[in-house]
Amino acid sequence: MNKEFLFTSESVSEGHPDKVCDRISDAILDAFLEHDNQSRVAVETLVTKNLVTVAGEVRSSHTPDFDKVIRQAIREIGYTDGDFNADTVEIINRIHTQSAEIAQGVDEGAGKEEGAGDQGLMFGYAVNETPEFMPAPIYYAHLLVQTMANMRHAGEKRLGPDAKSQVTLVYKDGKPIAADTIVISHQHGKDVSQEEVRELAEKTIAQVFPKGWVTEKTKIYVNPTGSFNYGGPGADTGLTGRKIIVDTYGGMSRHGGGAFSGKDPTKVDRSAAYAARYLAKNVVAEGLADSCEIQLCYAIGVSQPLALYLDTFGTSKNFTDSELANAVKKSMDLSPKGIRTHLGLNKPIYQKTSAYGHFGHKAENGFFPWEATDLGSKIRENLS
């Protein structure tokens, strides 16, 4: 805790090819849930020049207009011309019906609770470094690309949809104190100079970081390889679920390995990761620890988690990690159905999660309910 060190995280924009795929997969999921909130959906997307391929398995009383949903998602990101165009891109659809063997393991039945949709392990994490209890490097990396995307959507025509950021922070005594290095690579128009892009980037940097964090010692790189005119799926192939560290904690916490986008909330890869974040955030927001990591694990067809692990890294206040783990277990039903019910996950709320992280937002208007801090008092009561 007393040593000084550097830690780095990256983010990518909604127009990054992998994020385009996450957005399309979650747009399809939302289209099912909007009409049938019990839909079972597992959809993957691949994008490349002039092509979108979707595949997966579903079970639902509703069949959305896949073509319309996909083109609308691409249009809203901002790809409306060139060789990845919402209006002209080719779409190949290979979505089919869910396996009956998977269904029988998941569904409720006579004398049987609903089971997890697969085996797996999930991690949730929270730390009191930022207002939303996220690690600072990923929090500010997200803010950089999201702020520039907001500029683009508000009419800044010099910027394109594809972008990346990378933030290296200086830590001292366990706390972030300064920005060591900031990297922004942002797609731009062919008639836009690198000086203009740098001006937009530096304006964003000054807006995003806490006062005093960016100094004359901070190294700033903007489009370090030169121009960035040609981006998105026309330049680079994308796949759903290839940015799982960007989606979570930027490498500051462990990751179970499962991706989120395109999966309905019976899939514990998604819902249990959300629950673990919710529990860890409430532990920290309640002041029970400065940081908290929680692991859950499941078996296919089994309703309750096989184990819960909790680590506060020596930062807990007055309670052992074992006592906190027991209190957390008592505070929430961690079966797939219990998680979905408690957090209200059977709703079309997932497109908003597909870029700028699934964690570190405010819980409002029905979105990001796993970011609420309404369980801390119950966890504290269960400690007594």
Short mmCIF file of C-alpha atoms in Angstrom, two decimals:
data_model
loop_
_atom_site.label_atom_id
_atom_site.label_comp_id
_atom_site.label_asym_id
_atom_site.label_seq_id
_atom_site.Cartn_x
_atom_site.Cartn_y
_atom_site.Cartn_z
CA MET A 1 0.00 0.00 0.00
CA ASN A 2 2.92 2.38 0.60
CA LYS A 3 4.70 1.90 -2.70
CA GLU A 4 4.26 4.07 -5.77
CA PHE A 5 3.26 2.27 -8.95
CA LEU A 6 1.61 2.71 -12.35
CA PHE A 7 -1.57 0.99 -13.52
CA THR A 8 -3.08 1.09 -17.01
CA SER A 9 -6.54 0.43 -18.44
CA GLU A 10 -8.03 0.94 -21.90
CA SER A 11 -11.45 1.67 -23.35
CA VAL A 12 -12.93 1.67 -26.84
CA SER A 13 -15.82 3.60 -28.34
CA GLU A 14 -19.20 2.33 -29.52
CA GLY A 15 -17.86 2.47 -33.10
CA HIS A 16 -14.99 0.05 -32.45
CA PRO A 17 -15.70 -3.12 -34.50
CA ASP A 18 -15.98 -5.38 -31.43
CA LYS A 19 -18.34 -2.91 -29.78
CA VAL A 20 -20.47 -2.70 -32.92
CA CYS A 21 -20.95 -6.45 -32.49
CA ASP A 22 -21.82 -6.11 -28.80
CA ARG A 23 -24.37 -3.41 -29.69
CA ILE A 24 -26.02 -5.52 -32.40
CA SER A 25 -26.17 -8.59 -30.14
CA ASP A 26 -27.77 -6.57 -27.33
CA ALA A 27 -30.14 -4.82 -29.74
CA ILE A 28 -31.43 -8.23 -30.81
CA LEU A 29 -31.74 -9.29 -27.15
CA ASP A 30 -33.73 -6.14 -26.33
CA ALA A 31 -36.00 -6.71 -29.34
CA PHE A 32 -36.92 -10.14 -27.93
CA LEU A 33 -37.36 -8.97 -24.32
CA GLU A 34 -39.52 -6.01 -25.34
CA HIS A 35 -42.23 -8.40 -26.51
CA ASP A 36 -41.52 -11.53 -24.45
CA ASN A 37 -39.67 -10.95 -21.19
CA GLN A 38 -39.13 -14.69 -20.75
CA SER A 39 -37.18 -15.01 -23.99
CA ARG A 40 -34.07 -17.16 -24.00
CA VAL A 41 -31.41 -15.51 -26.17
CA ALA A 42 -27.74 -16.19 -26.90
CA VAL A 43 -26.66 -14.27 -30.00
CA GLU A 44 -23.19 -13.66 -31.41
CA THR A 45 -22.26 -11.14 -34.10
CA LEU A 46 -19.37 -10.84 -36.55
CA VAL A 47 -18.81 -7.70 -38.63
CA THR A 48 -16.37 -6.89 -41.41
CA LYS A 49 -16.35 -4.86 -44.59
CA ASN A 50 -19.93 -4.66 -45.98
CA LEU A 51 -21.06 -7.63 -43.86
CA VAL A 52 -22.89 -8.49 -40.62
CA THR A 53 -23.27 -12.13 -39.61
CA VAL A 54 -25.47 -13.04 -36.63
CA ALA A 55 -25.76 -16.53 -35.16
CA GLY A 56 -27.05 -18.11 -32.00
CA GLU A 57 -29.94 -19.86 -30.34
CA VAL A 58 -33.24 -18.45 -29.06
CA ARG A 59 -36.56 -19.51 -27.58
CA SER A 60 -39.35 -16.94 -27.56
CA SER A 61 -42.97 -16.29 -28.50
CA HIS A 62 -41.75 -13.33 -30.56
CA THR A 63 -39.64 -13.06 -33.69
CA PRO A 64 -38.24 -9.58 -34.26
CA ASP A 65 -37.45 -8.00 -37.62
CA PHE A 66 -33.74 -8.83 -37.43
CA ASP A 67 -32.83 -6.77 -40.47
CA LYS A 68 -34.52 -3.65 -39.08
CA VAL A 69 -33.01 -4.08 -35.61
CA ILE A 70 -29.48 -4.57 -36.93
CA ARG A 71 -29.58 -1.63 -39.35
CA GLN A 72 -31.00 0.68 -36.69
CA ALA A 73 -28.23 -0.21 -34.24
CA ILE A 74 -25.57 0.50 -36.87
CA ARG A 75 -27.26 3.78 -37.82
CA GLU A 76 -27.41 4.99 -34.22
CA ILE A 77 -23.69 4.31 -33.76
CA GLY A 78 -23.02 6.54 -36.76
CA TYR A 79 -22.11 4.28 -39.69
CA THR A 80 -24.27 5.77 -42.43
CA ASP A 81 -21.88 5.86 -45.39
CA GLY A 82 -18.77 4.17 -46.72
CA ASP A 83 -18.18 0.42 -46.89
CA PHE A 84 -19.92 -0.34 -43.60
CA ASN A 85 -23.24 1.38 -44.08
CA ALA A 86 -26.47 0.84 -42.13
CA ASP A 87 -28.51 0.98 -45.35
CA THR A 88 -26.43 -1.24 -47.63
CA VAL A 89 -24.49 -3.71 -45.46
CA GLU A 90 -25.18 -7.39 -46.22
CA ILE A 91 -26.77 -9.33 -43.34
CA ILE A 92 -26.44 -13.10 -42.89
CA ASN A 93 -28.74 -14.53 -40.23
CA ARG A 94 -28.05 -17.95 -38.70
CA ILE A 95 -30.10 -17.67 -35.49
CA HIS A 96 -31.92 -20.90 -34.60
CA THR A 97 -33.96 -22.51 -31.82
CA GLN A 98 -32.40 -23.21 -28.40
CA SER A 99 -31.33 -26.77 -27.66
CA ALA A 100 -33.97 -28.77 -25.77
CA GLU A 101 -31.24 -30.23 -23.52
CA ILE A 102 -30.18 -26.73 -22.43
CA ALA A 103 -33.81 -25.77 -21.89
CA GLN A 104 -34.56 -28.74 -19.64
CA GLY A 105 -31.65 -27.83 -17.38
CA VAL A 106 -32.67 -24.21 -17.08
CA ASP A 107 -36.47 -24.29 -16.90
CA GLU A 108 -38.49 -24.61 -13.75
CA GLY A 109 -40.59 -27.73 -13.43
CA ALA A 110 -42.56 -29.81 -10.96
CA GLY A 111 -40.50 -29.82 -7.79
CA LYS A 112 -37.54 -28.22 -9.59
CA GLU A 113 -36.19 -24.69 -9.34
CA GLU A 114 -34.91 -22.85 -12.38
CA GLY A 115 -31.25 -23.72 -12.86
CA ALA A 116 -28.29 -21.76 -14.14
CA GLY A 117 -27.95 -21.70 -17.93
CA ASP A 118 -24.35 -22.89 -17.78
CA GLN A 119 -21.47 -23.60 -15.44
CA GLY A 120 -19.02 -20.79 -14.80
CA LEU A 121 -17.45 -18.35 -12.40
CA MET A 122 -18.07 -14.61 -12.18
CA PHE A 123 -16.35 -11.76 -10.36
CA GLY A 124 -17.68 -8.45 -9.09
CA TYR A 125 -15.54 -5.61 -7.79
CA ALA A 126 -15.81 -2.16 -6.24
CA VAL A 127 -13.33 0.34 -4.83
CA ASN A 128 -13.77 3.83 -3.39
CA GLU A 129 -11.46 5.56 -5.90
CA THR A 130 -14.19 7.23 -7.97
CA PRO A 131 -17.76 8.50 -7.44
CA GLU A 132 -19.23 5.30 -8.88
CA PHE A 133 -16.85 2.99 -6.95
CA MET A 134 -14.84 1.94 -9.99
CA PRO A 135 -11.07 1.62 -10.46
CA ALA A 136 -9.86 5.01 -11.63
CA PRO A 137 -7.91 3.92 -14.76
CA ILE A 138 -10.90 2.27 -16.49
CA TYR A 139 -13.31 4.92 -15.19
CA TYR A 140 -11.40 7.77 -16.84
CA ALA A 141 -10.55 5.74 -19.95
CA HIS A 142 -14.29 5.27 -20.49
CA LEU A 143 -15.02 8.93 -19.84
CA LEU A 144 -12.54 10.01 -22.49
CA VAL A 145 -14.07 8.07 -25.38
CA GLN A 146 -17.64 8.56 -24.17
CA THR A 147 -17.20 12.33 -23.89
CA MET A 148 -15.81 12.50 -27.42
CA ALA A 149 -18.68 10.31 -28.66
CA ASN A 150 -21.14 12.73 -27.05
CA MET A 151 -19.42 15.57 -28.92
CA ARG A 152 -19.82 13.64 -32.19
CA HIS A 153 -23.49 12.88 -31.57
CA ALA A 154 -24.04 16.57 -30.71
CA GLY A 155 -22.78 17.57 -34.16
CA GLU A 156 -18.96 17.49 -34.12
CA LYS A 157 -18.57 16.27 -37.69
CA ARG A 158 -14.78 16.11 -37.62
CA LEU A 159 -14.86 12.93 -35.52
CA GLY A 160 -15.71 9.41 -36.71
CA PRO A 161 -17.31 6.59 -34.67
CA ASP A 162 -14.20 4.45 -34.07
CA ALA A 163 -11.91 5.34 -31.16
CA LYS A 164 -9.70 3.99 -28.38
CA SER A 165 -8.27 5.40 -25.19
CA GLN A 166 -5.64 4.23 -22.72
CA VAL A 167 -4.94 5.70 -19.30
CA THR A 168 -1.92 5.07 -17.07
CA LEU A 169 -2.29 6.48 -13.56
CA VAL A 170 0.22 7.00 -10.77
CA TYR A 171 -0.76 5.34 -7.48
CA LYS A 172 0.74 6.31 -4.15
CA ASP A 173 -0.25 4.82 -0.79
CA GLY A 174 -2.91 2.81 -2.59
CA LYS A 175 -4.65 5.82 -4.18
CA PRO A 176 -4.49 7.31 -7.70
CA ILE A 177 -2.88 10.76 -7.63
CA ALA A 178 -1.92 11.72 -11.20
CA ALA A 179 -2.08 10.81 -14.88
CA ASP A 180 1.25 9.47 -16.13
CA THR A 181 0.24 8.72 -19.74
CA ILE A 182 -2.91 9.29 -21.80
CA VAL A 183 -3.43 7.82 -25.26
CA ILE A 184 -6.34 8.70 -27.56
CA SER A 185 -6.69 7.26 -31.05
CA HIS A 186 -9.76 8.71 -32.79
CA GLN A 187 -11.15 8.30 -36.27
CA HIS A 188 -11.59 11.59 -38.12
CA GLY A 189 -12.53 13.04 -41.49
CA LYS A 190 -10.02 13.06 -44.32
CA ASP A 191 -9.92 16.85 -44.39
CA VAL A 192 -9.29 17.11 -40.63
CA SER A 193 -5.73 17.84 -39.51
CA GLN A 194 -3.98 16.06 -36.67
CA GLU A 195 -3.74 19.42 -34.90
CA GLU A 196 -7.54 19.65 -34.89
CA VAL A 197 -7.91 16.14 -33.49
CA ARG A 198 -5.33 16.87 -30.80
CA GLU A 199 -7.17 20.07 -29.86
CA LEU A 200 -10.42 18.13 -29.43
CA ALA A 201 -8.64 15.42 -27.43
CA GLU A 202 -6.88 17.87 -25.12
CA LYS A 203 -10.15 19.71 -24.53
CA THR A 204 -11.70 16.39 -23.49
CA ILE A 205 -8.76 15.49 -21.23
CA ALA A 206 -9.04 18.82 -19.41
CA GLN A 207 -12.77 18.22 -18.91
CA VAL A 208 -12.54 14.59 -17.73
CA PHE A 209 -9.69 14.32 -15.22
CA PRO A 210 -9.71 15.70 -11.66
CA LYS A 211 -7.98 19.02 -11.19
CA GLY A 212 -4.22 18.64 -10.80
CA TRP A 213 -3.99 15.11 -12.22
CA VAL A 214 -2.76 16.23 -15.65
CA THR A 215 0.54 18.09 -15.31
CA GLU A 216 3.53 19.03 -17.45
CA LYS A 217 4.88 15.55 -16.65
CA THR A 218 1.86 13.81 -18.18
CA LYS A 219 2.64 12.21 -21.54
CA ILE A 220 -0.21 12.67 -24.04
CA TYR A 221 -0.38 10.78 -27.34
CA VAL A 222 -3.12 11.55 -29.87
CA ASN A 223 -3.30 9.32 -32.97
CA PRO A 224 0.35 8.35 -32.42
CA THR A 225 0.62 6.48 -35.75
CA GLY A 226 -0.64 9.49 -37.74
CA SER A 227 -3.97 9.89 -39.52
CA PHE A 228 -6.95 7.68 -38.62
CA ASN A 229 -9.44 8.14 -41.47
CA TYR A 230 -10.36 4.55 -42.16
CA GLY A 231 -11.90 2.82 -39.17
CA GLY A 232 -14.74 0.63 -37.97
CA PRO A 233 -15.68 -2.75 -39.44
CA GLY A 234 -14.52 -1.66 -42.88
CA ALA A 235 -10.96 -1.59 -41.55
CA ASP A 236 -11.01 -4.33 -38.90
CA THR A 237 -13.18 -7.36 -38.21
CA GLY A 238 -15.20 -7.38 -34.98
CA LEU A 239 -16.70 -10.08 -32.78
CA THR A 240 -19.12 -10.11 -29.85
CA GLY A 241 -17.52 -10.53 -26.44
CA ARG A 242 -13.94 -9.68 -27.34
CA LYS A 243 -13.62 -6.72 -24.97
CA ILE A 244 -14.44 -8.34 -21.63
CA ILE A 245 -11.78 -6.44 -19.67
CA VAL A 246 -12.98 -3.14 -21.15
CA ASP A 247 -16.51 -4.20 -20.16
CA THR A 248 -15.59 -4.80 -16.52
CA TYR A 249 -12.76 -3.40 -14.39
CA GLY A 250 -9.90 -2.70 -16.78
CA GLY A 251 -7.76 -5.47 -15.34
CA MET A 252 -7.87 -4.15 -11.77
CA SER A 253 -9.98 -7.13 -10.69
CA ARG A 254 -10.07 -10.73 -11.81
CA HIS A 255 -12.48 -11.91 -14.51
CA GLY A 256 -14.32 -15.19 -14.83
CA GLY A 257 -13.92 -15.30 -18.60
CA GLY A 258 -17.53 -15.06 -19.75
CA ALA A 259 -18.74 -12.28 -22.03
CA PHE A 260 -22.04 -10.45 -21.48
CA SER A 261 -23.56 -9.05 -24.66
CA GLY A 262 -26.25 -10.97 -26.52
CA LYS A 263 -27.11 -13.15 -23.50
CA ASP A 264 -30.45 -13.03 -21.69
CA PRO A 265 -30.32 -12.81 -17.88
CA THR A 266 -30.88 -16.54 -17.31
CA LYS A 267 -27.25 -16.78 -18.41
CA VAL A 268 -25.23 -16.39 -15.22
CA ASP A 269 -22.25 -15.19 -17.26
CA ARG A 270 -24.21 -11.96 -17.34
CA SER A 271 -26.68 -11.85 -14.46
CA ALA A 272 -24.37 -13.28 -11.78
CA ALA A 273 -21.55 -10.92 -12.83
CA TYR A 274 -24.03 -8.08 -12.38
CA ALA A 275 -25.07 -9.48 -8.98
CA ALA A 276 -21.46 -9.80 -7.84
CA ARG A 277 -20.81 -6.17 -8.81
CA TYR A 278 -24.01 -5.09 -7.03
CA LEU A 279 -22.99 -6.84 -3.82
CA ALA A 280 -19.38 -5.62 -3.91
CA LYS A 281 -20.49 -2.04 -4.62
CA ASN A 282 -22.92 -2.10 -1.70
CA VAL A 283 -20.24 -3.38 0.66
CA VAL A 284 -17.97 -0.48 -0.29
CA ALA A 285 -20.72 2.17 -0.53
CA GLU A 286 -21.88 1.21 2.96
CA GLY A 287 -18.38 1.90 4.26
CA LEU A 288 -17.73 -1.70 5.26
CA ALA A 289 -14.51 -1.80 3.23
CA ASP A 290 -12.47 0.38 0.89
CA SER A 291 -12.45 -2.29 -1.80
CA CYS A 292 -14.23 -5.59 -2.30
CA GLU A 293 -14.07 -8.45 -4.78
CA ILE A 294 -16.71 -11.19 -4.86
CA GLN A 295 -16.64 -14.44 -6.82
CA LEU A 296 -19.71 -16.58 -7.53
CA CYS A 297 -19.73 -19.94 -9.31
CA TYR A 298 -22.55 -22.04 -10.77
CA ALA A 299 -23.30 -25.41 -12.38
CA ILE A 300 -25.70 -25.84 -15.28
CA GLY A 301 -29.18 -26.78 -14.08
CA VAL A 302 -28.38 -25.98 -10.42
CA SER A 303 -30.17 -22.97 -8.97
CA GLN A 304 -27.96 -21.76 -6.11
CA PRO A 305 -24.28 -20.81 -6.48
CA LEU A 306 -21.86 -23.54 -5.49
CA ALA A 307 -19.65 -21.07 -3.64
CA LEU A 308 -19.20 -17.41 -2.75
CA TYR A 309 -15.75 -15.91 -2.18
CA LEU A 310 -15.17 -12.40 -0.81
CA ASP A 311 -11.90 -10.48 -0.43
CA THR A 312 -11.51 -6.92 0.88
CA PHE A 313 -7.71 -6.95 0.53
CA GLY A 314 -7.25 -5.97 4.15
CA THR A 315 -9.48 -2.89 3.90
CA SER A 316 -12.56 -4.14 5.79
CA LYS A 317 -13.80 -2.08 8.73
CA ASN A 318 -14.36 -4.03 11.98
CA PHE A 319 -15.42 -7.29 10.27
CA THR A 320 -13.60 -10.26 8.82
CA ASP A 321 -14.00 -11.20 5.18
CA SER A 322 -15.72 -14.39 6.31
CA GLU A 323 -18.28 -12.40 8.31
CA LEU A 324 -18.91 -10.12 5.34
CA ALA A 325 -19.31 -13.11 3.01
CA ASN A 326 -21.93 -14.67 5.30
CA ALA A 327 -23.81 -11.36 5.56
CA VAL A 328 -23.79 -10.96 1.77
CA LYS A 329 -25.19 -14.49 1.30
CA LYS A 330 -28.10 -13.67 3.63
CA SER A 331 -28.88 -10.39 1.88
CA MET A 332 -29.90 -11.61 -1.58
CA ASP A 333 -31.23 -14.71 -3.31
CA LEU A 334 -28.42 -15.55 -5.72
CA SER A 335 -30.28 -18.10 -7.81
CA PRO A 336 -30.69 -17.00 -11.46
CA LYS A 337 -34.38 -16.28 -10.85
CA GLY A 338 -33.64 -14.50 -7.58
CA ILE A 339 -31.08 -12.25 -9.25
CA ARG A 340 -33.40 -11.41 -12.13
CA THR A 341 -36.26 -10.64 -9.78
CA HIS A 342 -34.23 -8.55 -7.34
CA LEU A 343 -32.55 -6.49 -10.05
CA GLY A 344 -35.41 -6.44 -12.55
CA LEU A 345 -33.35 -7.85 -15.40
CA ASN A 346 -36.11 -9.22 -17.66
CA LYS A 347 -36.43 -5.92 -19.49
CA PRO A 348 -35.03 -4.45 -22.74
CA ILE A 349 -32.26 -2.52 -20.98
CA TYR A 350 -29.13 -4.00 -22.52
CA GLN A 351 -28.15 -1.86 -25.53
CA LYS A 352 -26.96 0.84 -23.11
CA THR A 353 -24.50 -1.62 -21.59
CA SER A 354 -22.78 -2.43 -24.87
CA ALA A 355 -20.28 0.45 -24.76
CA TYR A 356 -18.33 2.35 -22.08
CA GLY A 357 -18.54 -0.46 -19.55
CA HIS A 358 -21.28 -2.47 -17.89
CA PHE A 359 -20.28 -0.98 -14.53
CA GLY A 360 -19.62 2.48 -13.15
CA HIS A 361 -22.86 4.18 -14.18
CA LYS A 362 -25.75 5.57 -12.18
CA ALA A 363 -28.78 3.33 -11.66
CA GLU A 364 -31.63 5.39 -13.08
CA ASN A 365 -34.74 5.11 -15.25
CA GLY A 366 -34.63 1.32 -15.05
CA PHE A 367 -31.13 1.07 -16.52
CA PHE A 368 -28.05 -0.31 -14.73
CA PRO A 369 -30.06 -1.53 -11.69
CA TRP A 370 -27.01 -3.49 -10.47
CA GLU A 371 -25.37 -0.12 -9.81
CA ALA A 372 -27.88 0.81 -7.07
CA THR A 373 -26.58 1.15 -3.51
CA ASP A 374 -29.79 0.13 -1.77
CA LEU A 375 -28.59 -3.12 -0.15
CA GLY A 376 -25.84 -1.80 2.12
CA SER A 377 -28.02 -1.36 5.19
CA LYS A 378 -29.33 -4.94 4.86
CA ILE A 379 -25.80 -6.30 4.61
CA ARG A 380 -24.86 -4.31 7.73
CA GLU A 381 -27.92 -5.67 9.59
CA ASN A 382 -26.90 -9.22 8.68
CA LEU A 383 -23.49 -8.63 10.25
CA SER A 384 -25.05 -8.24 13.70
#
